[in-house]
Amino acid sequence: MATAILEIFLSPFIEICKDPFVEYVVLPIKRRVSYPFTYKTKLQRLQDLTGKLKDKRDRLQDSIGDAERNGEVVYVNVTNWLSESEKAIEDAMVAINAEEEAAKMRCFLGLCPNLKTRYLLSKKAVKEASAIDQLNQQESDLHPFSHRPHLQQHADPSVFALEELQSRLSILKQIMEALKDPNLNRVGVWGMGGVGKSTLAKEVHGLASKEKLFDDVIFVPVSEKPELGEIQKIIAAVLGLNFDVEDRLVRASHLFQRIKDKKTLIILDNIWQKIDLNQIGIPTGADGKDCKILLTSREKHILLNEMGAEKEFMLQILTLEEACSMFAKTVPHAKDPEFDAVAI
């Protein structure tokens, strides 16, 4: 009734004053004057919005529970939204539960309702409703809400005592410098079988990961007859991608999109023949400017002619001193003088 009277009283002024004065002075006054008389309506709207938010929160929590049981990681913005929603729901329930008490309160003479209490409650209901409405709208932007965790590759402990094997330490430093060079994208290491190329590649993997030179560092062992699909699976597992398609070209497209905007080091170890990087999904050329590739092979021409290595390093066999030192650390009693001749 009071609101209707206010409408009748203010409507002539609103119709007459078609200027900013109405928008910035009259209408705000009208809204505030109506607060004590419309608090029930505003609380009802708050209750409706809170109910919707509770439903969305509960559904999201159930989905997150399923994802976590499957080993997936929930995005930070999702957990933040849940925390904010929990707080907003608690604040809203305080206001909603205060409605009955506000209805009982009277002015100091006891002749009329306590308009101040109703005004404050109505104002709080508007504020809380605005916050909850915003959270309801944000919920649609939270999907997907989780992802598979990145597979952490750990290189096997090196058999090299790098502080003593100076030839290996020297070439390791050169390779790391080459990988840091912005003008180089493909670096190769070659040498005879058993000379330690894979071990050196694992040293590079561990060092690049430790120094955080790249967003992702991926070690891929390549067989004599490489299966591109298997190479894709290893890379995808480290990147946390979940392939739901079997087509290799589609998977290559997914890998390409994931890698091209990240600083990535991909180590392809033990290459025997040319591998088409594009068919795997490894960016090349201008698209692959942030993607570094370390290649190892027994054959120099495969690295340079087939794989386009821009810089190559030959891994020689150990020097006699290094070989003796490594042998002494590996074989029990190797330092016994009786075995010197046999050891050498």
Coordinates of C-alpha atoms in Angstrom, one line a residue:
M1 CA 0.0 0.0 0.0
A2 CA 2.8 2.4 1.0
T3 CA 4.7 1.6 -2.2
A4 CA 1.6 2.3 -4.3
I5 CA 1.1 5.6 -2.6
L6 CA 4.8 6.5 -3.3
E7 CA 4.3 5.5 -7.0
I8 CA 1.2 7.8 -7.2
F9 CA 3.1 10.7 -5.4
L10 CA 6.3 10.5 -7.5
S11 CA 4.9 9.6 -10.9
P12 CA 4.0 13.1 -11.9
F13 CA 7.5 14.3 -11.1
I14 CA 9.0 11.5 -13.1
E15 CA 6.9 12.1 -16.1
I16 CA 7.6 15.9 -16.0
C17 CA 11.3 15.8 -15.3
K18 CA 12.8 14.0 -18.3
D19 CA 16.3 14.9 -17.5
P20 CA 19.4 13.7 -15.5
F21 CA 17.9 15.1 -12.3
V22 CA 15.3 12.3 -12.4
E23 CA 17.8 9.5 -13.0
Y24 CA 20.4 10.6 -10.5
V25 CA 18.2 12.2 -7.7
V26 CA 14.6 11.3 -7.9
L27 CA 14.8 7.6 -8.7
P28 CA 17.5 6.8 -6.1
I29 CA 15.3 8.5 -3.5
K30 CA 12.3 6.5 -4.6
R31 CA 14.2 3.3 -4.3
R32 CA 15.5 4.0 -0.8
V33 CA 12.2 5.3 0.5
S34 CA 10.6 2.1 -0.7
Y35 CA 13.2 -0.2 1.1
P36 CA 11.3 -0.5 4.4
F37 CA 8.0 -1.5 2.6
T38 CA 9.5 -3.9 0.1
Y39 CA 11.9 -5.9 2.3
K40 CA 9.8 -9.1 2.1
T41 CA 9.9 -9.0 -1.7
K42 CA 13.7 -8.4 -1.7
L43 CA 14.3 -11.2 0.8
Q44 CA 12.2 -13.5 -1.4
R45 CA 14.3 -12.7 -4.4
L46 CA 17.4 -13.3 -2.3
Q47 CA 16.1 -16.7 -1.2
D48 CA 15.3 -17.7 -4.8
L49 CA 18.8 -16.7 -6.0
T50 CA 20.4 -18.5 -3.0
G51 CA 18.5 -21.7 -3.8
K52 CA 19.8 -21.6 -7.4
L53 CA 23.3 -21.0 -6.2
K54 CA 23.1 -23.9 -3.7
D55 CA 22.0 -26.3 -6.5
K56 CA 24.9 -25.2 -8.7
R57 CA 27.3 -25.5 -5.9
D58 CA 26.1 -29.0 -5.0
R59 CA 26.2 -30.3 -8.6
L60 CA 29.7 -28.9 -9.1
Q61 CA 31.0 -30.4 -5.8
D62 CA 29.6 -33.8 -6.9
S63 CA 31.4 -33.5 -10.3
I64 CA 34.6 -32.4 -8.7
G65 CA 34.5 -35.4 -6.3
D66 CA 34.2 -37.7 -9.4
A67 CA 37.1 -35.9 -11.1
E68 CA 39.3 -36.1 -8.1
R69 CA 38.6 -39.8 -7.6
N70 CA 39.8 -40.2 -11.2
G71 CA 43.1 -38.5 -10.4
E72 CA 42.2 -35.2 -12.1
V73 CA 43.3 -31.7 -10.8
V74 CA 40.7 -29.0 -10.2
Y75 CA 41.4 -25.6 -11.6
V76 CA 42.1 -22.8 -9.1
N77 CA 39.3 -20.5 -10.3
V78 CA 36.8 -23.3 -9.6
T79 CA 37.9 -23.8 -6.0
N80 CA 37.8 -20.0 -5.6
W81 CA 34.3 -19.9 -6.9
L82 CA 33.2 -22.6 -4.5
S83 CA 34.8 -20.7 -1.5
E84 CA 33.1 -17.4 -2.6
S85 CA 29.8 -19.2 -3.1
E86 CA 30.0 -20.8 0.4
K87 CA 30.6 -17.4 2.0
A88 CA 27.8 -15.7 0.0
I89 CA 25.3 -18.4 0.9
E90 CA 26.2 -18.0 4.6
D91 CA 25.7 -14.2 4.4
A92 CA 22.4 -14.6 2.5
M93 CA 21.0 -17.1 5.1
V94 CA 21.7 -14.6 7.9
A95 CA 19.6 -12.0 6.1
I96 CA 16.9 -14.5 5.2
N97 CA 16.6 -15.8 8.8
A98 CA 16.3 -12.2 10.1
E99 CA 13.0 -11.6 8.3
E100 CA 10.8 -13.0 11.1
E101 CA 12.6 -11.0 13.7
A102 CA 12.4 -7.8 11.7
A103 CA 8.6 -8.3 11.3
K104 CA 8.2 -8.4 15.0
M105 CA 10.2 -5.3 15.8
R106 CA 8.2 -2.1 16.4
C107 CA 9.1 1.6 16.8
F108 CA 10.0 2.9 20.2
L109 CA 6.3 3.8 20.9
G110 CA 5.2 0.3 19.8
L111 CA 2.6 1.8 17.4
C112 CA 4.2 1.1 14.1
P113 CA 6.8 -1.2 12.5
N114 CA 10.5 -0.4 13.0
L115 CA 11.2 1.1 9.6
K116 CA 14.9 1.5 10.3
T117 CA 15.3 -2.3 10.9
R118 CA 13.3 -3.1 7.8
Y119 CA 15.3 -0.6 5.7
L120 CA 18.7 -2.0 6.7
L121 CA 17.5 -5.6 6.1
S122 CA 16.1 -4.6 2.7
K123 CA 19.3 -2.9 1.8
K124 CA 21.3 -6.0 2.9
A125 CA 19.1 -8.3 0.9
V126 CA 19.7 -6.2 -2.3
K127 CA 23.5 -6.3 -1.7
E128 CA 23.6 -10.0 -1.1
A129 CA 21.3 -10.7 -4.0
S130 CA 23.6 -8.8 -6.4
A131 CA 26.6 -10.8 -5.2
I132 CA 24.8 -14.2 -5.5
D133 CA 23.3 -13.3 -8.9
Q134 CA 26.9 -12.6 -10.2
L135 CA 28.1 -15.9 -8.8
N136 CA 25.2 -17.7 -10.5
Q137 CA 26.2 -16.2 -13.8
Q138 CA 29.9 -17.0 -13.4
E139 CA 29.2 -20.7 -12.9
S140 CA 28.7 -21.2 -16.6
D141 CA 32.3 -20.1 -17.3
L142 CA 33.8 -22.7 -14.9
H143 CA 33.7 -25.6 -17.4
P144 CA 35.8 -27.5 -17.9
F145 CA 36.6 -27.5 -14.2
S146 CA 39.4 -30.0 -14.0
H147 CA 42.2 -31.5 -16.0
R148 CA 44.5 -34.6 -16.0
P149 CA 47.7 -33.9 -14.1
H150 CA 50.9 -33.6 -16.0
L151 CA 53.0 -36.7 -15.9
Q152 CA 56.2 -35.9 -14.1
Q153 CA 59.0 -37.7 -15.9
H154 CA 62.0 -38.5 -13.8
A155 CA 65.2 -39.4 -15.5
D156 CA 67.1 -42.4 -14.1
P157 CA 70.0 -41.6 -11.9
S158 CA 73.0 -41.0 -14.1
V159 CA 75.9 -43.5 -14.2
F160 CA 78.1 -40.6 -15.0
A161 CA 80.0 -38.9 -12.2
L162 CA 80.0 -35.7 -14.1
E163 CA 82.4 -34.0 -11.8
E164 CA 85.0 -36.5 -12.8
L165 CA 84.0 -37.2 -16.4
Q166 CA 85.1 -33.9 -17.8
S167 CA 84.4 -34.9 -21.5
R168 CA 80.7 -35.5 -20.5
L169 CA 80.4 -32.4 -18.4
S170 CA 81.9 -30.3 -21.2
I171 CA 79.4 -31.5 -23.8
L172 CA 76.5 -31.3 -21.4
K173 CA 77.3 -27.6 -20.9
Q174 CA 77.6 -27.0 -24.7
I175 CA 74.2 -28.7 -25.3
M176 CA 72.5 -26.6 -22.6
E177 CA 73.9 -23.4 -24.1
A178 CA 72.7 -24.5 -27.5
L179 CA 69.2 -25.1 -26.1
K180 CA 69.2 -21.6 -24.6
D181 CA 70.2 -20.0 -27.9
P182 CA 67.0 -18.4 -29.4
N183 CA 68.4 -18.9 -32.9
L184 CA 68.5 -22.7 -32.5
N185 CA 65.5 -25.1 -32.4
R186 CA 67.0 -28.5 -33.2
V187 CA 70.1 -29.8 -31.6
G188 CA 71.6 -33.2 -32.3
V189 CA 73.9 -35.6 -30.4
W190 CA 75.5 -38.6 -32.3
G191 CA 78.0 -41.3 -31.6
M192 CA 78.5 -45.0 -31.7
G193 CA 76.2 -47.4 -29.9
G194 CA 76.7 -47.7 -26.1
V195 CA 78.7 -44.5 -25.9
G196 CA 76.2 -42.9 -23.5
K197 CA 73.9 -40.8 -25.8
S198 CA 70.7 -41.8 -23.9
T199 CA 72.3 -41.2 -20.5
L200 CA 73.5 -37.7 -21.7
A201 CA 70.0 -37.0 -23.0
K202 CA 68.5 -37.9 -19.6
E203 CA 71.0 -35.6 -17.9
V204 CA 69.8 -32.8 -20.2
H205 CA 66.2 -33.7 -19.3
G206 CA 66.9 -33.5 -15.6
L207 CA 68.9 -30.3 -15.8
A208 CA 66.4 -28.5 -18.0
S209 CA 63.6 -29.5 -15.6
K210 CA 65.5 -28.5 -12.5
E211 CA 66.5 -25.1 -14.0
K212 CA 62.9 -24.5 -15.2
L213 CA 64.1 -23.4 -18.6
F214 CA 60.8 -24.7 -20.2
D215 CA 57.2 -25.0 -19.4
D216 CA 57.3 -28.7 -20.3
V217 CA 60.3 -31.1 -20.8
I218 CA 59.5 -34.4 -22.4
F219 CA 61.7 -37.4 -22.9
V220 CA 60.6 -39.8 -25.6
P221 CA 62.6 -43.1 -26.4
V222 CA 62.3 -43.9 -30.1
S223 CA 62.7 -47.5 -31.3
E224 CA 64.3 -48.7 -34.5
K225 CA 60.9 -48.8 -36.1
P226 CA 59.2 -45.8 -34.6
E227 CA 55.4 -45.8 -34.0
L228 CA 54.2 -42.2 -34.3
G229 CA 51.0 -43.1 -32.3
E230 CA 53.1 -44.2 -29.4
I231 CA 55.2 -41.1 -29.5
Q232 CA 52.0 -39.0 -29.5
K233 CA 50.8 -40.9 -26.4
I234 CA 54.0 -40.3 -24.4
I235 CA 53.9 -36.6 -25.2
A236 CA 50.2 -36.3 -24.5
A237 CA 50.6 -38.0 -21.1
V238 CA 53.3 -35.6 -20.0
L239 CA 51.2 -32.6 -21.2
G240 CA 48.1 -33.9 -19.4
L241 CA 46.1 -34.3 -22.6
N242 CA 43.4 -37.0 -22.7
F243 CA 42.9 -38.3 -26.3
D244 CA 39.4 -39.5 -27.0
V245 CA 40.1 -40.0 -30.7
E246 CA 42.1 -42.7 -32.5
D247 CA 42.8 -40.7 -35.7
R248 CA 46.5 -39.8 -35.6
L249 CA 46.1 -36.6 -37.6
V250 CA 43.4 -35.3 -35.2
R251 CA 45.6 -36.1 -32.2
A252 CA 48.5 -34.3 -34.0
S253 CA 46.3 -31.3 -34.3
H254 CA 45.5 -31.4 -30.5
L255 CA 49.2 -31.7 -29.7
F256 CA 50.1 -28.9 -32.0
Q257 CA 47.6 -26.5 -30.4
R258 CA 48.9 -27.4 -26.9
I259 CA 52.6 -27.1 -27.7
K260 CA 52.8 -24.1 -30.0
D261 CA 52.1 -21.4 -27.4
K262 CA 54.4 -23.0 -24.7
K263 CA 58.1 -23.1 -24.2
T264 CA 58.7 -26.8 -24.7
L265 CA 61.7 -29.1 -24.9
I266 CA 61.1 -32.5 -26.6
I267 CA 63.9 -35.0 -26.5
L268 CA 63.7 -37.7 -29.1
D269 CA 66.2 -40.3 -28.1
N270 CA 67.8 -43.0 -30.4
I271 CA 66.5 -42.0 -33.8
W272 CA 67.3 -44.5 -36.6
Q273 CA 65.4 -42.9 -39.5
K274 CA 63.6 -39.7 -40.5
I275 CA 60.6 -38.9 -38.4
D276 CA 57.9 -36.5 -39.7
L277 CA 57.4 -34.1 -36.7
N278 CA 54.3 -32.6 -38.3
Q279 CA 52.5 -35.9 -38.3
I280 CA 53.2 -36.2 -34.6
G281 CA 52.0 -32.7 -33.9
I282 CA 55.3 -31.1 -33.0
P283 CA 55.3 -27.5 -34.3
T284 CA 58.0 -26.6 -36.7
G285 CA 59.1 -23.4 -38.5
A286 CA 57.6 -20.2 -37.3
D287 CA 54.9 -22.1 -35.3
G288 CA 57.6 -23.9 -33.4
K289 CA 59.8 -21.0 -32.4
D290 CA 59.3 -21.8 -28.7
C291 CA 59.7 -25.5 -29.2
K292 CA 63.2 -26.9 -28.8
I293 CA 64.0 -30.4 -30.0
L294 CA 67.0 -32.5 -28.9
L295 CA 67.7 -35.5 -31.1
T296 CA 70.1 -38.4 -30.5
S297 CA 71.2 -40.9 -33.1
R298 CA 74.1 -43.2 -34.1
E299 CA 74.3 -41.5 -37.5
K300 CA 75.3 -37.9 -38.0
H301 CA 73.7 -37.8 -41.5
I302 CA 70.3 -38.7 -40.0
L303 CA 70.4 -35.7 -37.6
L304 CA 71.6 -33.2 -40.2
N305 CA 70.1 -34.4 -43.5
E306 CA 66.9 -36.2 -42.4
M307 CA 66.0 -34.3 -39.2
G308 CA 67.4 -30.9 -39.9
A309 CA 69.5 -30.4 -36.8
E310 CA 71.0 -26.9 -36.8
K311 CA 73.8 -27.8 -34.4
E312 CA 75.3 -31.2 -33.7
F313 CA 77.7 -32.7 -31.1
M314 CA 79.7 -35.9 -31.4
L315 CA 79.9 -37.9 -28.2
Q316 CA 83.3 -39.7 -28.1
I317 CA 84.1 -42.7 -26.1
L318 CA 85.5 -42.1 -22.6
T319 CA 89.2 -41.3 -22.2
L320 CA 91.3 -44.0 -20.6
E321 CA 91.4 -42.0 -17.3
E322 CA 87.6 -41.5 -17.3
A323 CA 87.0 -45.1 -18.1
C324 CA 89.3 -46.3 -15.3
S325 CA 87.6 -43.9 -12.8
M326 CA 84.1 -45.1 -13.9
F327 CA 85.2 -48.7 -13.7
A328 CA 86.6 -48.3 -10.2
K329 CA 83.3 -46.7 -9.0
T330 CA 81.2 -49.5 -10.5
V331 CA 83.2 -52.7 -9.8
P332 CA 83.9 -53.8 -6.2
H333 CA 87.6 -54.1 -5.3
A334 CA 88.6 -52.6 -8.7
K335 CA 91.2 -50.4 -6.9
D336 CA 93.0 -53.5 -5.6
P337 CA 96.5 -53.4 -7.1
E338 CA 96.2 -57.0 -8.1
F339 CA 93.4 -56.1 -10.5
D340 CA 95.0 -53.0 -12.0
A341 CA 96.2 -54.6 -15.2
V342 CA 92.9 -56.5 -15.7
A343 CA 90.9 -53.3 -15.0
I344 CA 92.8 -51.2 -17.5

